[in-house]
Amino acid sequence: MFLSSFTTKPARLAIPLVLSASVASAGGMAEPVVVPEPVAVPVAAPLPTGSDWTGFYAGAQLGYGQLKSDGLSTDPDGLMYGVHAGYLYDLGTWVVGGEIDYDISDIEEEGDDVALDSVLRGKVRVGYDAGDWLPYLTAGVASATTSGALDASDTGAFGGLGLDYRVSDSIRVGAEVLQHSFPEFDNNDFDIDATTAALRVSFEF
C-alpha cells in the first residue's frame, strides 16, 4: 500500500509537466507571422505633350498699321486686312514653316497725297510647341505698293513675333506684330518704316 501510494504520486506530478511541455512545443511551432505593411510607390505625373502642328493652313487677318518716314509730313495709320496661307512642320519641340500673306491697306497721308495700297509678304516661321499654344518668331521679305504722289512699289524686309492658339483640330486663332523696313523706297532719298499688328483666324486642312 505504501509502495502503491509512492509510485502513484510521481506519476501524478509527471502528467502536468508533460502537458506543459506539449503546450510549449506547440507554441514554438506556430509562431505568429508578421505581414509587412504595403509601401506606397510614388507615381510620376504625366508630362504635358505637345500638339501636332504639321499641315497646311489658310485664313484671314484684320489689323492696324502705321507708317513712319522723313519723307512724310505725319505718321499716317489705318486698317489693314487680308489673307494668308502656309505650311508648318512639327519637329517635336520646335515647329518650322513658311507662309505667304497679302494685306490691303487703308493708310493714307492726305497732306502729301501718299497712300499705302498693299503689302505682300513671304515669311519664315520658327515656333515652340507648347501644346495648344504656339509662340513663334517670323521674318522675311515684303513688297509694298503705294499710290498718289508716290506711285511705286518696292521690296524690303520685316521681322516680328506671333502667337497661335488651337481652338479645335481645324481652327486656330492668333495675333502677330511685325516691323517693316523699306530703305530708299523706289530709289528716293527717304526710308519708309511700317509697324503692323493683326488678329488672325486660320483653318487647318
Coordinates of N, CA and C in Angstrom, one line a residue:
M1 N 0.8 -1.2 0.0 CA 0.0 0.0 0.0 C 0.9 1.2 0.0
F2 N 1.9 1.2 0.7 CA 2.8 2.3 0.8 C 3.5 2.5 -0.5
L3 N 3.9 1.4 -1.1 CA 4.6 1.4 -2.4 C 3.7 1.9 -3.5
S4 N 2.5 1.5 -3.4 CA 1.5 1.9 -4.4 C 1.3 3.4 -4.3
S5 N 1.2 3.9 -3.1 CA 1.0 5.4 -3.0 C 2.2 6.1 -3.4
F6 N 3.4 5.6 -3.2 CA 4.6 6.3 -3.6 C 4.8 6.3 -5.1
T7 N 4.4 5.2 -5.7 CA 4.5 5.1 -7.2 C 3.5 6.0 -7.9
T8 N 2.3 6.1 -7.4 CA 1.3 6.9 -8.0 C 1.5 8.4 -7.9
K9 N 2.1 8.9 -6.8 CA 2.3 10.3 -6.6 C 3.3 10.9 -7.7
P10 N 4.4 10.3 -7.9 CA 5.3 10.9 -9.0 C 4.6 10.9 -10.4
A11 N 3.8 9.8 -10.6 CA 3.1 9.8 -11.9 C 2.1 11.0 -12.0
R12 N 1.5 11.3 -10.9 CA 0.6 12.4 -10.9 C 1.3 13.7 -11.1
L13 N 2.5 13.8 -10.6 CA 3.3 15.1 -10.8 C 3.8 15.1 -12.3
A14 N 4.1 14.0 -12.9 CA 4.6 14.0 -14.3 C 3.6 14.4 -15.3
I15 N 2.3 14.2 -15.0 CA 1.3 14.5 -16.1 C 1.3 16.0 -16.4
P16 N 1.2 16.9 -15.3 CA 1.2 18.3 -15.6 C 2.5 18.7 -16.4
L17 N 3.6 18.2 -16.0 CA 4.9 18.5 -16.7 C 4.8 18.2 -18.1
V18 N 4.3 17.0 -18.5 CA 4.2 16.6 -19.9 C 3.3 17.5 -20.7
L19 N 2.2 17.8 -20.0 CA 1.2 18.7 -20.7 C 1.8 20.1 -20.9
S20 N 2.6 20.6 -19.9 CA 3.2 21.9 -20.1 C 4.2 21.9 -21.2
A21 N 5.0 20.8 -21.3 CA 6.0 20.7 -22.4 C 5.3 20.7 -23.7
S22 N 4.2 19.9 -23.8 CA 3.5 19.8 -25.1 C 3.0 21.2 -25.5
V23 N 2.4 22.0 -24.6 CA 1.9 23.3 -24.9 C 3.0 24.2 -25.4
A24 N 4.2 24.2 -24.7 CA 5.3 25.0 -25.0 C 5.8 24.6 -26.4
S25 N 5.9 23.3 -26.7 CA 6.3 22.8 -28.0 C 5.4 23.3 -29.1
A26 N 4.1 23.2 -28.8 CA 3.1 23.6 -29.9 C 3.2 25.1 -30.1
G27 N 3.5 25.9 -29.1 CA 3.6 27.3 -29.3 C 4.8 27.7 -30.1
G28 N 5.9 26.9 -29.9 CA 7.1 27.2 -30.7 C 6.9 26.9 -32.1
M29 N 6.1 25.9 -32.5 CA 5.9 25.5 -33.9 C 5.0 26.5 -34.6
A30 N 4.1 27.2 -33.9 CA 3.2 28.1 -34.6 C 3.4 29.5 -34.2
E31 N 4.6 30.0 -34.5 CA 4.9 31.4 -34.2 C 4.1 32.4 -35.0
P32 N 3.7 33.5 -34.5 CA 2.9 34.5 -35.3 C 3.7 35.0 -36.5
V33 N 3.0 35.1 -37.7 CA 3.6 35.6 -38.9 C 3.4 37.1 -39.0
V34 N 4.5 37.9 -39.2 CA 4.4 39.3 -39.3 C 4.3 39.7 -40.8
V35 N 3.2 40.4 -41.2 CA 2.9 40.8 -42.5 C 3.4 42.2 -42.7
P36 N 4.4 42.5 -43.6 CA 4.9 43.8 -43.8 C 3.8 44.7 -44.3
E37 N 3.8 46.0 -43.9 CA 2.8 47.0 -44.4 C 3.2 47.3 -45.8
P38 N 2.1 47.5 -46.7 CA 2.4 47.9 -48.1 C 3.1 49.3 -48.1
V39 N 4.1 49.4 -49.0 CA 4.9 50.6 -49.2 C 4.3 51.4 -50.4
A40 N 4.0 52.6 -50.2 CA 3.4 53.5 -51.2 C 4.5 53.8 -52.3
V41 N 4.1 53.5 -53.5 CA 5.1 53.7 -54.6 C 4.7 55.0 -55.3
P42 N 5.5 56.0 -55.3 CA 5.2 57.3 -56.0 C 5.0 57.1 -57.5
V43 N 3.9 57.7 -58.0 CA 3.6 57.6 -59.4 C 3.9 59.0 -60.0
A44 N 4.7 59.0 -61.0 CA 5.1 60.3 -61.7 C 3.8 60.8 -62.4
A45 N 3.7 62.1 -62.3 CA 2.6 62.8 -63.0 C 2.9 62.8 -64.5
P46 N 1.9 62.6 -65.4 CA 2.1 62.6 -66.8 C 2.6 63.9 -67.3
L47 N 3.7 63.9 -68.1 CA 4.2 65.1 -68.7 C 3.3 65.7 -69.8
P48 N 3.2 67.0 -69.8 CA 2.4 67.6 -70.9 C 3.0 67.3 -72.3
T49 N 2.1 66.9 -73.2 CA 2.5 66.6 -74.5 C 2.1 67.7 -75.5
G50 N 2.9 67.9 -76.5 CA 2.6 68.9 -77.5 C 1.6 68.4 -78.5
S51 N 1.0 69.4 -79.2 CA 0.1 69.1 -80.3 C 0.9 68.9 -81.6
D52 N 0.3 68.3 -82.5 CA 0.9 68.1 -83.8 C 0.5 69.3 -84.7
W53 N 1.4 70.2 -85.0 CA 1.1 71.4 -85.8 C 1.4 71.2 -87.3
T54 N 1.8 70.0 -87.7 CA 2.1 69.7 -89.1 C 0.9 69.8 -90.0
G55 N 1.1 70.5 -91.1 CA 0.0 70.6 -92.1 C -0.2 71.9 -92.7
F56 N -1.0 72.0 -93.8 CA -1.3 73.2 -94.5 C -2.4 73.9 -93.7
Y57 N -2.4 75.3 -93.9 CA -3.4 76.1 -93.3 C -3.6 77.3 -94.1
A58 N -4.8 78.0 -94.0 CA -5.1 79.2 -94.7 C -6.1 80.0 -93.8
G59 N -6.1 81.3 -94.0 CA -7.1 82.1 -93.2 C -7.1 83.6 -93.6
A60 N -7.5 84.4 -92.7 CA -7.6 85.8 -92.9 C -7.1 86.6 -91.7
Q61 N -6.8 87.8 -91.9 CA -6.3 88.7 -90.8 C -6.9 90.1 -90.9
L62 N -7.1 90.7 -89.7 CA -7.5 92.1 -89.7 C -6.7 92.8 -88.6
G63 N -6.1 94.0 -89.0 CA -5.2 94.6 -88.1 C -5.1 96.1 -88.4
Y64 N -4.0 96.7 -87.9 CA -3.7 98.1 -87.9 C -2.3 98.3 -88.3
G65 N -2.0 99.4 -89.0 CA -0.7 99.7 -89.4 C -0.4 101.2 -89.3
Q66 N 0.9 101.5 -89.2 CA 1.4 102.9 -89.1 C 2.7 103.0 -89.9
L67 N 2.8 104.1 -90.7 CA 4.0 104.4 -91.4 C 4.8 105.5 -90.7
K68 N 6.1 105.4 -90.9 CA 7.0 106.5 -90.4 C 8.0 106.7 -91.5
S69 N 8.2 108.0 -91.8 CA 9.2 108.3 -92.8 C 9.6 109.8 -92.8
D70 N 10.8 110.1 -93.0 CA 11.2 111.5 -93.1 C 10.6 112.2 -94.3
G71 N 10.2 111.4 -95.3 CA 9.6 112.0 -96.5 C 8.1 112.3 -96.4
L72 N 7.5 112.0 -95.2 CA 6.1 112.3 -95.0 C 5.9 113.3 -93.9
S73 N 4.9 114.1 -94.0 CA 4.6 115.2 -93.1 C 4.2 114.7 -91.7
T74 N 3.4 113.6 -91.7 CA 2.9 112.9 -90.5 C 3.2 111.4 -90.5
D75 N 2.8 110.7 -89.5 CA 2.9 109.3 -89.4 C 1.5 108.7 -89.6
P76 N 1.1 108.5 -90.9 CA -0.3 108.0 -91.1 C -0.5 106.6 -90.6
D77 N -1.8 106.3 -90.3 CA -2.1 105.0 -89.8 C -3.5 104.6 -90.3
G78 N -3.9 103.4 -90.2 CA -5.2 102.9 -90.7 C -5.3 101.4 -90.6
L79 N -6.5 100.9 -91.1 CA -6.7 99.5 -91.1 C -6.0 98.8 -92.2
M80 N -5.7 97.5 -91.9 CA -5.1 96.6 -92.9 C -5.9 95.2 -92.7
Y81 N -6.1 94.6 -93.9 CA -6.9 93.3 -93.8 C -6.5 92.5 -95.0
G82 N -6.5 91.2 -94.9 CA -6.1 90.3 -96.0 C -6.2 88.9 -95.7
V83 N -5.4 88.1 -96.4 CA -5.5 86.6 -96.4 C -4.0 86.1 -96.2
H84 N -4.0 84.8 -95.8 CA -2.7 84.2 -95.6 C -2.8 82.7 -95.9
A85 N -1.7 82.0 -96.2 CA -1.7 80.6 -96.4 C -0.2 80.1 -96.1
G86 N -0.1 78.9 -95.6 CA 1.2 78.4 -95.3 C 1.2 76.9 -94.9
Y87 N 2.4 76.5 -94.5 CA 2.6 75.1 -94.1 C 3.6 75.0 -93.0
L88 N 3.2 74.2 -91.9 CA 4.1 74.1 -90.8 C 4.5 72.6 -90.6
Y89 N 5.7 72.4 -90.1 CA 6.2 71.0 -89.8 C 6.6 71.0 -88.4
D90 N 6.0 70.1 -87.6 CA 6.3 69.9 -86.2 C 7.4 68.9 -86.0
L91 N 8.5 69.4 -85.4 CA 9.7 68.6 -85.2 C 9.7 68.0 -83.8
G92 N 8.7 68.3 -83.0 CA 8.6 67.8 -81.6 C 8.5 68.9 -80.6
T93 N 9.7 69.5 -80.4 CA 9.7 70.7 -79.5 C 9.6 72.0 -80.4
W94 N 10.2 72.0 -81.6 CA 10.2 73.2 -82.4 C 9.3 72.9 -83.6
V95 N 8.7 74.0 -84.1 CA 7.8 74.0 -85.3 C 8.4 75.0 -86.3
V96 N 8.6 74.5 -87.5 CA 9.2 75.4 -88.6 C 8.2 75.4 -89.8
G97 N 8.3 76.5 -90.5 CA 7.4 76.5 -91.7 C 7.5 77.8 -92.5
G98 N 6.7 77.9 -93.5 CA 6.7 79.1 -94.3 C 5.3 79.6 -94.6
E99 N 5.1 80.9 -94.9 CA 3.8 81.4 -95.2 C 3.9 82.6 -96.2
I100 N 2.8 82.8 -96.9 CA 2.6 83.9 -97.7 C 1.4 84.6 -97.3
D101 N 1.4 86.0 -97.1 CA 0.2 86.7 -96.8 C 0.1 88.0 -97.6
Y102 N -1.1 88.5 -97.8 CA -1.3 89.7 -98.6 C -2.3 90.6 -97.8
D103 N -1.9 91.8 -97.6 CA -2.8 92.8 -96.9 C -3.1 94.0 -97.9
I104 N -4.4 94.4 -97.8 CA -4.8 95.6 -98.4 C -4.9 96.7 -97.3
S105 N -4.4 97.9 -97.6 CA -4.3 98.9 -96.6 C -5.1 100.1 -96.9
D106 N -5.6 100.7 -95.8 CA -6.4 102.0 -95.9 C -5.5 103.2 -95.3
I107 N -4.2 103.0 -95.2 CA -3.3 104.0 -94.7 C -3.0 105.1 -95.8
E108 N -3.3 106.3 -95.4 CA -3.0 107.4 -96.4 C -2.6 108.7 -95.7
E109 N -1.6 109.3 -96.3 CA -1.1 110.6 -95.8 C -1.7 111.7 -96.7
E110 N -2.8 112.3 -96.3 CA -3.5 113.2 -97.2 C -2.8 114.4 -97.6
G111 N -2.0 115.0 -96.6 CA -1.2 116.2 -97.0 C -0.2 116.0 -98.1
D112 N 0.5 114.8 -98.1 CA 1.4 114.5 -99.1 C 0.9 113.7 -100.3
D113 N -0.4 113.4 -100.1 CA -1.1 112.6 -101.1 C -0.3 111.3 -101.4
V114 N 0.0 110.6 -100.4 CA 0.7 109.3 -100.5 C -0.2 108.2 -99.7
A115 N -0.5 107.1 -100.4 CA -1.3 106.1 -99.8 C -0.5 104.7 -99.9
L116 N -0.6 103.9 -98.9 CA -0.1 102.6 -98.9 C -1.3 101.7 -99.3
D117 N -1.1 101.1 -100.5 CA -2.2 100.3 -101.1 C -2.2 98.8 -100.6
S118 N -1.0 98.2 -100.6 CA -1.0 96.8 -100.2 C 0.4 96.4 -99.8
V119 N 0.5 95.2 -99.1 CA 1.8 94.7 -98.7 C 1.7 93.1 -98.9
L120 N 2.7 92.6 -99.7 CA 2.8 91.2 -99.9 C 4.0 90.7 -99.2
R121 N 3.9 89.6 -98.4 CA 5.0 89.1 -97.6 C 5.2 87.6 -97.9
G122 N 6.5 87.3 -97.8 CA 7.0 85.9 -97.8 C 7.6 85.6 -96.5
K123 N 7.1 84.7 -95.7 CA 7.6 84.5 -94.3 C 8.3 83.2 -94.0
V124 N 9.2 83.2 -93.1 CA 9.7 82.0 -92.5 C 9.3 82.1 -91.0
R125 N 8.8 80.9 -90.5 CA 8.3 80.9 -89.1 C 9.1 79.8 -88.3
V126 N 9.4 80.2 -87.1 CA 10.0 79.2 -86.2 C 9.3 79.4 -84.8
G127 N 8.7 78.3 -84.4 CA 7.9 78.4 -83.1 C 8.2 77.3 -82.1
Y128 N 7.6 77.4 -80.9 CA 7.8 76.5 -79.9 C 6.5 75.8 -79.6
D129 N 6.5 74.4 -79.7 CA 5.3 73.6 -79.5 C 5.0 73.6 -78.0
A130 N 4.0 74.4 -77.5 CA 3.5 74.4 -76.1 C 2.1 73.8 -76.0
G131 N 1.9 72.7 -76.7 CA 0.6 72.1 -76.6 C -0.4 72.8 -77.6
D132 N -1.4 73.4 -77.0 CA -2.4 74.1 -77.9 C -1.9 75.5 -78.2
W133 N -0.8 75.9 -77.6 CA -0.2 77.3 -77.9 C 1.0 77.1 -78.7
L134 N 1.2 78.1 -79.6 CA 2.4 78.1 -80.5 C 2.9 79.6 -80.6
P135 N 3.8 79.9 -79.7 CA 4.5 81.2 -79.8 C 5.6 81.1 -80.9
Y136 N 5.8 82.1 -81.7 CA 6.8 82.0 -82.8 C 7.4 83.3 -83.2
L137 N 8.5 83.2 -83.8 CA 9.2 84.3 -84.5 C 9.1 84.2 -86.0
T138 N 9.0 85.3 -86.7 CA 8.9 85.3 -88.1 C 9.7 86.4 -88.7
A139 N 10.2 86.2 -89.9 CA 10.9 87.2 -90.7 C 10.8 86.8 -92.2
G140 N 11.2 87.8 -93.0 CA 11.1 87.5 -94.4 C 11.2 88.8 -95.3
V141 N 10.7 88.7 -96.5 CA 10.7 89.7 -97.5 C 9.3 90.3 -97.7
A142 N 9.2 91.6 -97.8 CA 7.9 92.3 -98.0 C 8.0 93.2 -99.2
S143 N 6.9 93.2 -100.0 CA 6.8 94.1 -101.2 C 5.6 95.0 -100.9
A144 N 5.9 96.4 -100.9 CA 4.8 97.4 -100.6 C 4.5 98.1 -101.9
T145 N 3.2 98.4 -102.1 CA 2.8 99.2 -103.2 C 2.1 100.5 -102.7
T146 N 2.5 101.6 -103.3 CA 1.9 102.9 -102.9 C 1.3 103.6 -104.1
S147 N 0.5 104.6 -103.9 CA -0.2 105.3 -104.9 C -0.3 106.8 -104.6
G148 N -0.7 107.7 -105.5 CA -0.8 109.1 -105.3 C 0.5 109.8 -105.8
A149 N 1.0 110.7 -105.0 CA 2.2 111.4 -105.4 C 3.4 110.4 -105.5
L150 N 3.4 109.3 -104.7 CA 4.4 108.3 -104.8 C 3.7 107.0 -105.3
D151 N 3.7 106.9 -106.7 CA 3.0 105.8 -107.3 C 4.1 104.8 -107.7
A152 N 4.4 103.8 -106.8 CA 5.5 102.9 -106.9 C 5.3 101.7 -106.1
S153 N 6.3 100.8 -106.2 CA 6.4 99.6 -105.4 C 7.8 99.3 -105.1
D154 N 8.1 98.7 -104.0 CA 9.5 98.4 -103.6 C 9.5 97.2 -102.6
T155 N 10.7 96.6 -102.5 CA 10.8 95.5 -101.6 C 11.7 95.8 -100.4
G156 N 11.3 95.3 -99.3 CA 12.1 95.5 -98.1 C 12.1 94.2 -97.2
A157 N 12.4 94.4 -96.0 CA 12.4 93.2 -95.1 C 11.6 93.5 -93.8
F158 N 11.2 92.4 -93.1 CA 10.4 92.6 -91.9 C 10.8 91.5 -90.9
G159 N 10.4 91.7 -89.7 CA 10.6 90.7 -88.6 C 9.6 90.9 -87.6
G160 N 9.3 89.9 -86.8 CA 8.3 90.1 -85.7 C 8.0 88.8 -85.0
L161 N 6.9 88.8 -84.2 CA 6.6 87.7 -83.4 C 5.1 87.5 -83.4
G162 N 4.7 86.3 -83.1 CA 3.2 86.0 -83.1 C 2.9 84.9 -82.1
L163 N 1.6 84.6 -82.0 CA 1.1 83.6 -81.1 C -0.1 83.0 -81.7
D164 N -0.2 81.6 -81.8 CA -1.3 80.9 -82.3 C -1.9 80.1 -81.2
Y165 N -3.2 79.9 -81.2 CA -3.9 79.0 -80.2 C -4.8 78.1 -81.0
R166 N -4.7 76.8 -80.7 CA -5.6 75.8 -81.3 C -6.9 75.7 -80.6
V167 N -8.0 76.2 -81.3 CA -9.3 76.2 -80.7 C -9.9 74.8 -80.9
S168 N -9.6 74.1 -82.0 CA -10.1 72.8 -82.3 C -9.1 72.1 -83.3
D169 N -9.4 70.9 -83.7 CA -8.4 70.2 -84.6 C -8.2 71.0 -85.9
S170 N -9.2 71.8 -86.3 CA -9.1 72.5 -87.6 C -9.1 74.0 -87.6
I171 N -9.2 74.6 -86.4 CA -9.3 76.1 -86.3 C -8.3 76.6 -85.3
R172 N -7.6 77.7 -85.7 CA -6.6 78.4 -84.9 C -6.9 79.9 -84.9
V173 N -6.7 80.5 -83.8 CA -6.7 82.0 -83.7 C -5.4 82.5 -83.2
G174 N -5.1 83.7 -83.5 CA -3.8 84.2 -83.1 C -3.6 85.7 -83.3
A175 N -2.4 86.2 -83.0 CA -2.1 87.6 -83.2 C -0.6 87.7 -83.6
E176 N -0.3 88.8 -84.3 CA 1.0 88.9 -84.9 C 1.4 90.4 -84.9
V177 N 2.6 90.7 -84.6 CA 3.1 92.1 -84.7 C 4.4 92.1 -85.5
L178 N 4.5 92.9 -86.5 CA 5.6 92.9 -87.5 C 6.1 94.4 -87.6
Q179 N 7.5 94.4 -87.8 CA 8.1 95.7 -88.1 C 8.8 95.6 -89.5
H180 N 8.4 96.5 -90.4 CA 8.9 96.5 -91.7 C 9.9 97.7 -92.0
S181 N 10.8 97.4 -92.9 CA 11.8 98.5 -93.3 C 11.9 98.5 -94.8
F182 N 11.7 99.7 -95.4 CA 11.9 99.8 -96.9 C 12.9 101.0 -97.1
P183 N 14.2 100.6 -97.1 CA 15.2 101.7 -97.3 C 15.2 102.3 -98.7
E184 N 15.2 103.6 -98.8 CA 15.3 104.4 -100.0 C 14.2 103.9 -101.0
F185 N 12.9 104.0 -100.5 CA 11.8 103.5 -101.2 C 11.7 104.0 -102.7
D186 N 11.7 103.1 -103.6 CA 11.6 103.4 -105.0 C 12.8 104.4 -105.4
N187 N 14.0 104.1 -104.9 CA 15.2 104.9 -105.2 C 15.0 106.4 -104.8
N188 N 14.2 106.7 -103.8 CA 14.1 108.0 -103.3 C 15.1 108.2 -102.2
D189 N 15.2 109.4 -101.7 CA 16.2 109.7 -100.6 C 15.6 109.4 -99.2
F190 N 14.4 108.9 -99.1 CA 13.9 108.7 -97.8 C 13.5 107.2 -97.6
D191 N 13.6 106.8 -96.3 CA 13.2 105.4 -96.0 C 11.7 105.4 -95.4
I192 N 11.1 104.3 -95.6 CA 9.7 104.1 -95.0 C 9.8 102.9 -94.1
D193 N 9.3 103.1 -92.9 CA 9.2 102.0 -91.9 C 7.7 101.8 -91.6
A194 N 7.3 100.6 -91.4 CA 5.9 100.3 -91.1 C 5.8 99.3 -89.9
T195 N 4.9 99.6 -89.0 CA 4.6 98.7 -87.9 C 3.1 98.2 -88.1
T196 N 2.9 96.9 -88.0 CA 1.6 96.3 -88.2 C 1.3 95.4 -87.0
A197 N 0.0 95.3 -86.6 CA -0.5 94.4 -85.6 C -1.8 93.8 -86.1
A198 N -1.9 92.5 -86.1 CA -3.1 91.9 -86.7 C -3.6 90.7 -85.8
L199 N -4.9 90.5 -85.9 CA -5.6 89.3 -85.3 C -5.9 88.4 -86.5
R200 N -5.7 87.1 -86.3 CA -5.7 86.1 -87.3 C -6.6 84.9 -87.0
V201 N -7.3 84.4 -88.0 CA -8.0 83.1 -87.9 C -7.5 82.2 -89.1
S202 N -7.2 81.0 -88.7 CA -6.6 80.1 -89.7 C -7.4 78.7 -89.6
F203 N -7.5 78.1 -90.8 CA -8.2 76.8 -90.9 C -7.2 75.8 -91.4
E204 N -7.0 74.7 -90.6 CA -6.0 73.7 -91.0 C -6.7 72.6 -91.8
F205 N -6.0 72.1 -92.8 CA -6.5 71.1 -93.7 C -5.4 70.2 -94.2

